JSON list of C-alpha atoms in Angstrom, two decimals:
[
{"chain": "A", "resi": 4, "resn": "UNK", "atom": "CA", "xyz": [96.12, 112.63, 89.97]},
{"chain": "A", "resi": 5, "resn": "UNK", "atom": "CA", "xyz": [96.31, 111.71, 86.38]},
{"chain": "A", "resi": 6, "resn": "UNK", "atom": "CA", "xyz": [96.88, 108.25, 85.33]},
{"chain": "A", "resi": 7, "resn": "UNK", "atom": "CA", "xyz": [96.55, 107.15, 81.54]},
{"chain": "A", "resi": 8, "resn": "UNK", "atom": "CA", "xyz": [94.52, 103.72, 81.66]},
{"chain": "A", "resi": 9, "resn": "UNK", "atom": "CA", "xyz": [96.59, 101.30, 79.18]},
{"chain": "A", "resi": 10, "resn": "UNK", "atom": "CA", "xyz": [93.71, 99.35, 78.38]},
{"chain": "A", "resi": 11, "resn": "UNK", "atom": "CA", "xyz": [90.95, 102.00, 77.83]},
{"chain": "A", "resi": 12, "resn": "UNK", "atom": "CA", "xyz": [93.59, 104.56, 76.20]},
{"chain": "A", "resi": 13, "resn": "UNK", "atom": "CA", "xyz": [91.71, 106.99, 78.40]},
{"chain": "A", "resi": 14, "resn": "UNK", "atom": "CA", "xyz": [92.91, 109.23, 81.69]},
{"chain": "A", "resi": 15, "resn": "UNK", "atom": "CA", "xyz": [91.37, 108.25, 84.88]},
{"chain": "A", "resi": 16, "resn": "UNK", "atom": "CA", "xyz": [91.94, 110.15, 88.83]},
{"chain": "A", "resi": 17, "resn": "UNK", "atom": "CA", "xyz": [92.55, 106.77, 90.63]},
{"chain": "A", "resi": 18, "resn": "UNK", "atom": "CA", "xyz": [94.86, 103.45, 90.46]},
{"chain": "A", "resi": 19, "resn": "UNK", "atom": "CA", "xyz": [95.38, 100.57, 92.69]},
{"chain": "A", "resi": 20, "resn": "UNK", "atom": "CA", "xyz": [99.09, 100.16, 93.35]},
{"chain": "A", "resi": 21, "resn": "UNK", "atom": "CA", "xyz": [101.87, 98.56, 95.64]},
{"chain": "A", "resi": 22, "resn": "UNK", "atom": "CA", "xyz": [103.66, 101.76, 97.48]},
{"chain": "A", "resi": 23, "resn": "UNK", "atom": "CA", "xyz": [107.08, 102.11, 95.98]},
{"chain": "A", "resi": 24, "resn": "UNK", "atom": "CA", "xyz": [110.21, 101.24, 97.49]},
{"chain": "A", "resi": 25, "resn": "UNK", "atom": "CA", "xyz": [113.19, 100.72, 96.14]},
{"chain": "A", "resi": 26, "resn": "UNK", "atom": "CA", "xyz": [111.24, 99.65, 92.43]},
{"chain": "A", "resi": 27, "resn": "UNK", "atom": "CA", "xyz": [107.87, 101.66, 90.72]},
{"chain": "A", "resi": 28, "resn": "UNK", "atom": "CA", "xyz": [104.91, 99.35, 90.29]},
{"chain": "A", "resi": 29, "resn": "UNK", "atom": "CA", "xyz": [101.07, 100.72, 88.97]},
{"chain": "A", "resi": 30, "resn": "UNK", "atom": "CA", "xyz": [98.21, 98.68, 87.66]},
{"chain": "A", "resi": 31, "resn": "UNK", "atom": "CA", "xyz": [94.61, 99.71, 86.81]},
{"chain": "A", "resi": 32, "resn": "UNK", "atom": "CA", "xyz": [92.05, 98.06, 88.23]},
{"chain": "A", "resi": 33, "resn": "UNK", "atom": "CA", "xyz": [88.71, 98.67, 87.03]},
{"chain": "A", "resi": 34, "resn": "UNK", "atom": "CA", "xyz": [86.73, 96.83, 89.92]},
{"chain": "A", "resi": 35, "resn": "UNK", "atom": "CA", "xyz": [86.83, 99.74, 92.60]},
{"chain": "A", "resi": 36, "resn": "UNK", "atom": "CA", "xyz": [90.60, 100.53, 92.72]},
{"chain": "A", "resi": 37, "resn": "UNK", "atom": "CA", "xyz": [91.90, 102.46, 96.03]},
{"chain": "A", "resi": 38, "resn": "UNK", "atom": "CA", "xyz": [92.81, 106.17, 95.88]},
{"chain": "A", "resi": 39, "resn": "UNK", "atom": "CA", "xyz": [96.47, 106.82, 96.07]},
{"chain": "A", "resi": 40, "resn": "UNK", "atom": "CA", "xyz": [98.84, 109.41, 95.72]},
{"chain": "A", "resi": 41, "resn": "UNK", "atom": "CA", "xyz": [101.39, 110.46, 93.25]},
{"chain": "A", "resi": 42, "resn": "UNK", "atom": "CA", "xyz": [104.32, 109.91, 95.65]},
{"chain": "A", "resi": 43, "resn": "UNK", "atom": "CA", "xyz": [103.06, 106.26, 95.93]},
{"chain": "A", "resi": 44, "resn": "UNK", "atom": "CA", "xyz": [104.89, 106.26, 92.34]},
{"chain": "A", "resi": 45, "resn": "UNK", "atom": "CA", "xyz": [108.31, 107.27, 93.56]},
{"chain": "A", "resi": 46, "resn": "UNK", "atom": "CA", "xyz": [111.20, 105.37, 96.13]},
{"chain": "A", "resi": 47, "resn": "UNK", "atom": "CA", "xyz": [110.70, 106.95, 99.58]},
{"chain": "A", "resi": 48, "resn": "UNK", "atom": "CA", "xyz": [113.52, 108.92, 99.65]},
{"chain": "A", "resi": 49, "resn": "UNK", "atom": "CA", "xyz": [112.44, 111.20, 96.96]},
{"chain": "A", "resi": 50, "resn": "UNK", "atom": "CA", "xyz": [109.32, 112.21, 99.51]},
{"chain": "A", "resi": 51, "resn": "UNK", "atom": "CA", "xyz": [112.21, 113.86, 101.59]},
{"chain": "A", "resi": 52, "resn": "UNK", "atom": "CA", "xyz": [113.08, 117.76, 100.88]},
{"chain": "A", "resi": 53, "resn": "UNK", "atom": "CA", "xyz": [116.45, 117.88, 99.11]},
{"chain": "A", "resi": 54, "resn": "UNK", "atom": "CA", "xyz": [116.38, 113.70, 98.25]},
{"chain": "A", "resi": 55, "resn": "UNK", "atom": "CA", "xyz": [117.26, 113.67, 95.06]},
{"chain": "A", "resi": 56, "resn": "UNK", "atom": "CA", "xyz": [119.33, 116.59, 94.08]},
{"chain": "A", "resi": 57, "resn": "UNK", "atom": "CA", "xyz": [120.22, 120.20, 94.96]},
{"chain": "A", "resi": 58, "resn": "UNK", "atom": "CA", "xyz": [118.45, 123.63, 94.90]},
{"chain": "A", "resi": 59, "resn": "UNK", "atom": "CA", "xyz": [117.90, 124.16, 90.93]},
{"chain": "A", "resi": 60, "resn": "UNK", "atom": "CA", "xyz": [119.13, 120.96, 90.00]},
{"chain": "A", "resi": 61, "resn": "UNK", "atom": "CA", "xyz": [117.07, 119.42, 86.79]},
{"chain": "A", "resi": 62, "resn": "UNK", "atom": "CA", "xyz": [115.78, 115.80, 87.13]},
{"chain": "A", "resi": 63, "resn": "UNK", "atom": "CA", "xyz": [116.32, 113.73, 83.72]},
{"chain": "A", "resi": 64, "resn": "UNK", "atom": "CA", "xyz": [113.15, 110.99, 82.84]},
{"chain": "A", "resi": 65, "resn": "UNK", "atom": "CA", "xyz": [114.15, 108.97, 79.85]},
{"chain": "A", "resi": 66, "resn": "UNK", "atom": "CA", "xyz": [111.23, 107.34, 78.45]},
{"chain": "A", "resi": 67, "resn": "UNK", "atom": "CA", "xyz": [109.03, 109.98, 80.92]},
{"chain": "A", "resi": 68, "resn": "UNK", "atom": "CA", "xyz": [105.76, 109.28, 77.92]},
{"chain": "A", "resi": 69, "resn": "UNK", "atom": "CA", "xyz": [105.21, 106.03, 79.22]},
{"chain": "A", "resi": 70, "resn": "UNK", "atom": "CA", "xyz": [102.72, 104.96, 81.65]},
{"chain": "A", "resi": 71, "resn": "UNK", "atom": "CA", "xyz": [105.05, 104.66, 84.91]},
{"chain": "A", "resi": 72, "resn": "UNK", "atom": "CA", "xyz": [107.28, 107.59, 83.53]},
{"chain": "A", "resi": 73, "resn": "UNK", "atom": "CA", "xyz": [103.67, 110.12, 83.33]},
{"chain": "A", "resi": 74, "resn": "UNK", "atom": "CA", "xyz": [103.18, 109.02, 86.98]},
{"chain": "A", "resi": 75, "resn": "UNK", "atom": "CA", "xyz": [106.93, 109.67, 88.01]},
{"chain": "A", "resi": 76, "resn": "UNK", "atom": "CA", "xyz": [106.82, 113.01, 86.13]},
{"chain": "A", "resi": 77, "resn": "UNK", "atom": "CA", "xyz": [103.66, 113.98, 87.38]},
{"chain": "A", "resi": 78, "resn": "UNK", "atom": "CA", "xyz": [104.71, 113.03, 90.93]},
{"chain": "A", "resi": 79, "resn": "UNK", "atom": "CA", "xyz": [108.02, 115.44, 90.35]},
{"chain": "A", "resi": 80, "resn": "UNK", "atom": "CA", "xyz": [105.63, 118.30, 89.31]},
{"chain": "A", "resi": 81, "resn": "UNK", "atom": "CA", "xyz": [104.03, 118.08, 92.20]},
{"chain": "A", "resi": 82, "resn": "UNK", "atom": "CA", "xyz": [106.55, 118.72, 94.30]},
{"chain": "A", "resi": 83, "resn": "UNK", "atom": "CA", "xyz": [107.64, 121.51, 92.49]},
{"chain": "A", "resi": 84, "resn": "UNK", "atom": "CA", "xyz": [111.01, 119.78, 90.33]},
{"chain": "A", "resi": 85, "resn": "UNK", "atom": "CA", "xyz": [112.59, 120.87, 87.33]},
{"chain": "A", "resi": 86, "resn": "UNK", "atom": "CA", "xyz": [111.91, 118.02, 85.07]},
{"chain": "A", "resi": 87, "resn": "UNK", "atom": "CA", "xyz": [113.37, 117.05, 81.95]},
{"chain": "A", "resi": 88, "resn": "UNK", "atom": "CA", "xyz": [111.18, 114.37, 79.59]},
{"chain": "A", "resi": 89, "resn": "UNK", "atom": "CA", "xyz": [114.04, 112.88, 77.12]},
{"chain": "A", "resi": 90, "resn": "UNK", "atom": "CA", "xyz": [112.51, 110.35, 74.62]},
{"chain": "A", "resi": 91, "resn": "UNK", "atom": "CA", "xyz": [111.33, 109.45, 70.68]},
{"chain": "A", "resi": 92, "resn": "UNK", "atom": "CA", "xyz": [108.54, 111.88, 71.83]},
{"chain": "A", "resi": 93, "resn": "UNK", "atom": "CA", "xyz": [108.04, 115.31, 70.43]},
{"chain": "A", "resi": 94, "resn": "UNK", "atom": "CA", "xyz": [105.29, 116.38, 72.80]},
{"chain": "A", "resi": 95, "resn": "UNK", "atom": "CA", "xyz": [103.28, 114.43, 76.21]},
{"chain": "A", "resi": 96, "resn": "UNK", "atom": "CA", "xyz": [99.94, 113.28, 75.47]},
{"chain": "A", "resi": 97, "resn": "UNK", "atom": "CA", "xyz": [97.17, 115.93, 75.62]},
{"chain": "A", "resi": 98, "resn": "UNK", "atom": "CA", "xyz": [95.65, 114.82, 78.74]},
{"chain": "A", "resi": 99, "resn": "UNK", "atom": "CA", "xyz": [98.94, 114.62, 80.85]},
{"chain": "A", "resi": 100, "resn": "UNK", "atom": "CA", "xyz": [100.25, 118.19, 79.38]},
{"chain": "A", "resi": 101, "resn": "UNK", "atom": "CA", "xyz": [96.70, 119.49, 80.39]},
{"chain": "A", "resi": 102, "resn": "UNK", "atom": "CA", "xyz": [97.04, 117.39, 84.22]},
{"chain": "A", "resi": 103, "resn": "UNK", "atom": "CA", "xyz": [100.83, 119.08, 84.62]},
{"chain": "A", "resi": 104, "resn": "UNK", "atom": "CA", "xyz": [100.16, 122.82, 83.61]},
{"chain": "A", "resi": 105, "resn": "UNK", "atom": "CA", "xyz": [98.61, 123.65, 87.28]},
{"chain": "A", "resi": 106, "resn": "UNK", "atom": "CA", "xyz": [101.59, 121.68, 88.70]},
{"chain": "A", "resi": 107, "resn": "UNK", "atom": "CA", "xyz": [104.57, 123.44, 90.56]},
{"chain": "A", "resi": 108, "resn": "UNK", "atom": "CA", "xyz": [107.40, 122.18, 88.72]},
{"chain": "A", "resi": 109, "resn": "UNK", "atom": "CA", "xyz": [109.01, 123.08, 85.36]},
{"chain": "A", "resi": 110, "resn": "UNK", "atom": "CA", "xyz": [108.75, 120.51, 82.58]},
{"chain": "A", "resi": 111, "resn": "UNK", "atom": "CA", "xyz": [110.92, 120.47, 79.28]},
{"chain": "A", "resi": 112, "resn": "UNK", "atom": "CA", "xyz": [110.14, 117.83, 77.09]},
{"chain": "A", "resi": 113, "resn": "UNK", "atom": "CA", "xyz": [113.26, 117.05, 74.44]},
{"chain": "A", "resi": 114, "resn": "UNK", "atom": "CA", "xyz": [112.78, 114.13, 71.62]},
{"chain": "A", "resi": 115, "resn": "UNK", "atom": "CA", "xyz": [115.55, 111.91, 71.04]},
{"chain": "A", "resi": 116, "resn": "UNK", "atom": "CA", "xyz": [116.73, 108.89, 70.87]},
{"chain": "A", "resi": 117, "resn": "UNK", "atom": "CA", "xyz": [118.50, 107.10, 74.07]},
{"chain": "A", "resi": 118, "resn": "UNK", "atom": "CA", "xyz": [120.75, 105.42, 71.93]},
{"chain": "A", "resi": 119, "resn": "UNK", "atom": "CA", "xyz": [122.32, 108.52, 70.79]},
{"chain": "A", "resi": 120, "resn": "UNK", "atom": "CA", "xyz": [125.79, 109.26, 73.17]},
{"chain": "A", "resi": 121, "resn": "UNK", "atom": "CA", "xyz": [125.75, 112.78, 71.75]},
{"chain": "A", "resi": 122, "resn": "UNK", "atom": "CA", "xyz": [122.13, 113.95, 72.19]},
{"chain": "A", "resi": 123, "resn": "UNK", "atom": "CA", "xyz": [122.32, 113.13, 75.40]},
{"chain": "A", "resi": 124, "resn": "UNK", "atom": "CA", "xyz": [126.24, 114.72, 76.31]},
{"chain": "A", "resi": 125, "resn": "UNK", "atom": "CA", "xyz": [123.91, 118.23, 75.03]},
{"chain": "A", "resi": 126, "resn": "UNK", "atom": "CA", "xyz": [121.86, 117.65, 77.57]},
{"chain": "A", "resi": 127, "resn": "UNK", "atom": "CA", "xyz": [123.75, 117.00, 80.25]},
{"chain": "A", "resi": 128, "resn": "UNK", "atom": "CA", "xyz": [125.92, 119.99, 78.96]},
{"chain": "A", "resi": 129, "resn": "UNK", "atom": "CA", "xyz": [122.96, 122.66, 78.53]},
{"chain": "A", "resi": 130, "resn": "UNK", "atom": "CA", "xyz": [121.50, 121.96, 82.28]},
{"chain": "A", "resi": 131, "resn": "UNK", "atom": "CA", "xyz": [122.78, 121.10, 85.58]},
{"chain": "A", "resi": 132, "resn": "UNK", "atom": "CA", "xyz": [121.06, 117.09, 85.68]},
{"chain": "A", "resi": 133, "resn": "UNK", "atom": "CA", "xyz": [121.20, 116.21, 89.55]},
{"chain": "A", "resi": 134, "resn": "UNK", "atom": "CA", "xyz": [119.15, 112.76, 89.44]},
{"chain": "A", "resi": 135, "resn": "UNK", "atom": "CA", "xyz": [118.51, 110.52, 86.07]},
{"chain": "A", "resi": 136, "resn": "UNK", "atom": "CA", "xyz": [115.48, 108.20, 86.17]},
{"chain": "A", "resi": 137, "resn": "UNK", "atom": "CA", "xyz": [116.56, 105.85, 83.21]},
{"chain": "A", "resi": 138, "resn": "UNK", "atom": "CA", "xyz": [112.86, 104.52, 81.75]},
{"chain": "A", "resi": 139, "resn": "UNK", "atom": "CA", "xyz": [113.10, 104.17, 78.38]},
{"chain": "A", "resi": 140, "resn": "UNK", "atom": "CA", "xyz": [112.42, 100.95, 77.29]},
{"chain": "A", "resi": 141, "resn": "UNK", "atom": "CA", "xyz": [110.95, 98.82, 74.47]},
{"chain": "A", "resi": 142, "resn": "UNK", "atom": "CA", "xyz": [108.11, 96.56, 76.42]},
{"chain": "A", "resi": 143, "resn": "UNK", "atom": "CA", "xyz": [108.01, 94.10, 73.41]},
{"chain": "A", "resi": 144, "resn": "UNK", "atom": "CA", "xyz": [105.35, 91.22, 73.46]},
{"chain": "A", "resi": 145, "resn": "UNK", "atom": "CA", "xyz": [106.57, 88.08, 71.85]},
{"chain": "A", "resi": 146, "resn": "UNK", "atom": "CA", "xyz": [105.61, 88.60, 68.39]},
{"chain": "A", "resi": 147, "resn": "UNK", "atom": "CA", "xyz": [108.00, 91.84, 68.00]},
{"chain": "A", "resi": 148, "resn": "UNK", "atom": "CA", "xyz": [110.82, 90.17, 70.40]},
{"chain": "A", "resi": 149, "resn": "UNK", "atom": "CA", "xyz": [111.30, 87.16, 68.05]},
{"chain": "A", "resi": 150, "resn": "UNK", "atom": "CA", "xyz": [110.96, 89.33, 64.65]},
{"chain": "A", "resi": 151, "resn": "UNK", "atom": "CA", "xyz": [113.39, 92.36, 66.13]},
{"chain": "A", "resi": 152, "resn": "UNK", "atom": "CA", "xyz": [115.32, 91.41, 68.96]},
{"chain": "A", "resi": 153, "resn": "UNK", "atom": "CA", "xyz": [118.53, 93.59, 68.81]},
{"chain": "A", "resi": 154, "resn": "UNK", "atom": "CA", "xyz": [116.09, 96.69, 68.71]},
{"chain": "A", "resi": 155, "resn": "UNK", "atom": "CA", "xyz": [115.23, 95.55, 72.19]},
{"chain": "A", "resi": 156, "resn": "UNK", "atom": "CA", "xyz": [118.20, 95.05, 73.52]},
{"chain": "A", "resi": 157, "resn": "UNK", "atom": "CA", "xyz": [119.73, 97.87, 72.14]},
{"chain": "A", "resi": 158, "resn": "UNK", "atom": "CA", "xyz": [116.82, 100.50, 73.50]},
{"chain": "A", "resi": 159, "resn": "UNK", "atom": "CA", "xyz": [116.73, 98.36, 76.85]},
{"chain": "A", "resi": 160, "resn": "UNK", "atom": "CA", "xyz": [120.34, 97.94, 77.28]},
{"chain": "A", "resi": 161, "resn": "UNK", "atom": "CA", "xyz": [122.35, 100.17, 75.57]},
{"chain": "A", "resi": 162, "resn": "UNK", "atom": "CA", "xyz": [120.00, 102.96, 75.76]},
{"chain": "A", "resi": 163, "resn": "UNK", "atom": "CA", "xyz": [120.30, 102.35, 79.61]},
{"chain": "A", "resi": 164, "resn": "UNK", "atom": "CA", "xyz": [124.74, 102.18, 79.36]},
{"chain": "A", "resi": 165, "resn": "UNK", "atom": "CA", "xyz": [124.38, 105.40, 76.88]},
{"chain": "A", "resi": 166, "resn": "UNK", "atom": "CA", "xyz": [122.59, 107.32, 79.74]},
{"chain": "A", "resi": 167, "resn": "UNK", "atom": "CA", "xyz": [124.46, 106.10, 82.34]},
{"chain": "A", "resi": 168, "resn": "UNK", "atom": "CA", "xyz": [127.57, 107.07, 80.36]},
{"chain": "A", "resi": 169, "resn": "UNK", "atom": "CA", "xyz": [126.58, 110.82, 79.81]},
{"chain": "A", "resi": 170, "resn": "UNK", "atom": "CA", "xyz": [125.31, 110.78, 83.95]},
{"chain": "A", "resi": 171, "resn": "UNK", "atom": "CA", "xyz": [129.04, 110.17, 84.59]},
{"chain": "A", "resi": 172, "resn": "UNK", "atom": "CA", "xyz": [130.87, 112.63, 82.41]},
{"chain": "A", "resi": 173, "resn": "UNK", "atom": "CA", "xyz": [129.03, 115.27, 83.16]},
{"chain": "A", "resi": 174, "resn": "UNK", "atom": "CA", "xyz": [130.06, 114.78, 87.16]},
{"chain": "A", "resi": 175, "resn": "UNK", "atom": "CA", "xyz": [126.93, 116.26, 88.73]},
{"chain": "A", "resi": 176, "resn": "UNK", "atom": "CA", "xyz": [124.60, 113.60, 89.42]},
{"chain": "A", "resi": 177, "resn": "UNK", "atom": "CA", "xyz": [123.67, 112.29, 92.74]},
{"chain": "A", "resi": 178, "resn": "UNK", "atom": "CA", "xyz": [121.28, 109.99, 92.19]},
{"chain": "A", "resi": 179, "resn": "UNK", "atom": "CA", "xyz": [120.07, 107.19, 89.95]},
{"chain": "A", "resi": 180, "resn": "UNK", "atom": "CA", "xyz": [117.58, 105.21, 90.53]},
{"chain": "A", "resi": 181, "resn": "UNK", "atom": "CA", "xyz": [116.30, 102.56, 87.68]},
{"chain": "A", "resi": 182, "resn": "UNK", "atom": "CA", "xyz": [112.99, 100.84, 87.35]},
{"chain": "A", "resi": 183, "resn": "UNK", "atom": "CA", "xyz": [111.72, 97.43, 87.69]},
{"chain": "A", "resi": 184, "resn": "UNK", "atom": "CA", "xyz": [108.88, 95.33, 87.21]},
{"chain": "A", "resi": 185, "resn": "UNK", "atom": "CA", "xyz": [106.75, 92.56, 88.80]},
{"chain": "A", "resi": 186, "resn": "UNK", "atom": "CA", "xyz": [106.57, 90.50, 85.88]},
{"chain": "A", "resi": 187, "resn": "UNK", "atom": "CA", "xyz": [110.01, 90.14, 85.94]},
{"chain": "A", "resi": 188, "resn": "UNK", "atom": "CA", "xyz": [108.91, 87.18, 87.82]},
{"chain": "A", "resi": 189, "resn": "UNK", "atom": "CA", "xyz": [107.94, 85.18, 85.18]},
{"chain": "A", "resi": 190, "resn": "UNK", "atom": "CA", "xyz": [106.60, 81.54, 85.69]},
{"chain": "A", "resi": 191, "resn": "UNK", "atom": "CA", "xyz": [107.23, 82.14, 89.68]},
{"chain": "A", "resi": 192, "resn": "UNK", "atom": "CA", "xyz": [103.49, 84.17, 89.40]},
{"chain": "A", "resi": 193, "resn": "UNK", "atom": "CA", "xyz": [102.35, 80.69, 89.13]},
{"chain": "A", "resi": 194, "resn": "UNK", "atom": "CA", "xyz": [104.18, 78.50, 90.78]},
{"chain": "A", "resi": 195, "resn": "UNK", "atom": "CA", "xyz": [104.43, 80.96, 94.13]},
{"chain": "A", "resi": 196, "resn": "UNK", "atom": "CA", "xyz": [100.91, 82.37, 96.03]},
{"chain": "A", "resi": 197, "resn": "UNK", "atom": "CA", "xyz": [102.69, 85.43, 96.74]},
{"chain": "A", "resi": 198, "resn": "UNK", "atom": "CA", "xyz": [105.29, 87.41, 94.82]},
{"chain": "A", "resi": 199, "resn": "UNK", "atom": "CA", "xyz": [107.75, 88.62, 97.82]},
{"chain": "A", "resi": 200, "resn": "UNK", "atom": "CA", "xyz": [110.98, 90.81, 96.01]},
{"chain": "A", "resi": 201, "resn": "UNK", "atom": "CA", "xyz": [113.40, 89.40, 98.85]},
{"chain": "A", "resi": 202, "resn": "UNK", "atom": "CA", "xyz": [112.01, 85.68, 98.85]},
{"chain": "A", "resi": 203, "resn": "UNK", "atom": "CA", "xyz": [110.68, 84.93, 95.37]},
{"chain": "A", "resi": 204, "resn": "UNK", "atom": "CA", "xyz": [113.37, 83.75, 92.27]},
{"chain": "A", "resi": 205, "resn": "UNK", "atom": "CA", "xyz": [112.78, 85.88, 89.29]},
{"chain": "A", "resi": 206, "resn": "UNK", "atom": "CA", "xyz": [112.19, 83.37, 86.03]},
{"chain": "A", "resi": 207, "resn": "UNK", "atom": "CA", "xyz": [111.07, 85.99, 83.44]},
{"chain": "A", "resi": 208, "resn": "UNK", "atom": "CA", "xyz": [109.71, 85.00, 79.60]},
{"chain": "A", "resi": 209, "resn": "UNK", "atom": "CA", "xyz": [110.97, 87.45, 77.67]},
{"chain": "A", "resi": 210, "resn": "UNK", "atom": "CA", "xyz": [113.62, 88.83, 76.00]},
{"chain": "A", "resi": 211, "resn": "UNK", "atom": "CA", "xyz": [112.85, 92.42, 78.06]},
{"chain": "A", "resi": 212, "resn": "UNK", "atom": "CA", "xyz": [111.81, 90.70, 81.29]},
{"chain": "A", "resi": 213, "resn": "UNK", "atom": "CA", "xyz": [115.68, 89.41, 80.96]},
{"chain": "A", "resi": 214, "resn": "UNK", "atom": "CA", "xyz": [117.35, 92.28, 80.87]}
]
């Protein structure tokens, strides 16, 4: 399994991760992180034959360059999907095109921009799309939130309403499953000893965490 290390900008074989259920979570840990596997990365019912579209049906990834949407893809690879990678990115990084060549699946990678109704009606139009993982997202620290907040919310949100949009008109997509994130959270990581997704209130600080 590849996984791009965020900190060291380098590819390592092993992460330490909560298993997926209905969210996607991943962190690097460089003290002696467990061995996983890629379908850790993905809701359960995408393990199952046939859960999350038909025969020959493509799977669209917005965003599929960043660091949970390389382990998604990846994961879809493996089990031999037809993935589409729709994002502001001409090409993968090196080390995650060289990981997914000896993988099963197809990959097409398309650069766009989410924001753009049309570019994504052609592709929708040009392949059958039977699931949509919407990631594309602007993961803004403070600095760039407070000098360009509407690009946020306009990649985060309306990026996300664009897709969904496109998903609906071109009637044959089953599935749709969008991504969270523990730090959603907030100031209840230090006010609560454990973070529970049922039990704990979500208080996020920031203008992405909000959304």
């Amino acid at each position: 399994m590849c996984i791009r290390d965020s900190t060291e900008g380098m590819w390592s074989k092993t992460v330490t991760a909560h298993p997926a259920s209905a969210s996607i979570s991943a962190a690097i840990s460089p003290a002696g992180p467990a061995p996983i596997t890629a379908m850790d990365f993905i809701p359960a019912f995408c393990a199952r034959p046939g859960g999350i579209s038909r025969a020959m049906d493509a799977i669209l990834v917005t965003g599929g360059a960043g660091f949970v949407g390389l382990n998604l893809v990846e994961a879809l690879l493996g089990r031999g999907e037809q993935v589409v990678v729709f994002g502001r990115e001409a090409a993968l990084p090196p080390g995650a095109a060289a990981c997914f060549a000896s993988l099963p699946g197809r990959l097409e990678v398309i650069e766009g921009d989410v924001r753009d109704p049309a570019a994504l009606r052609a592709i929708f139009a040009a392949r059958r799309i039977g699931a949509v993982f919407p990631f594309a997202a602007v993961t803004a620290g403070p600095e760039r939130e407070a000098a360009d907040p509407a690009l946020v919310l306009d990649v985060n949100l309306q990026g996300v309403i664009a897709t969904l949009a496109a998903a609906r008109d071109a009637g044959t997509v089953r599935r749709v499953v969008l991504p969270s994130s523990a730090a959603v959270y907030g100031e209840s990581a230090y006010l609560h000893p454990v973070l529970d997704e049922v039990a704990t209130p979500p208080v996020p600080i920031s203008l992405y965490l909000s959304l």
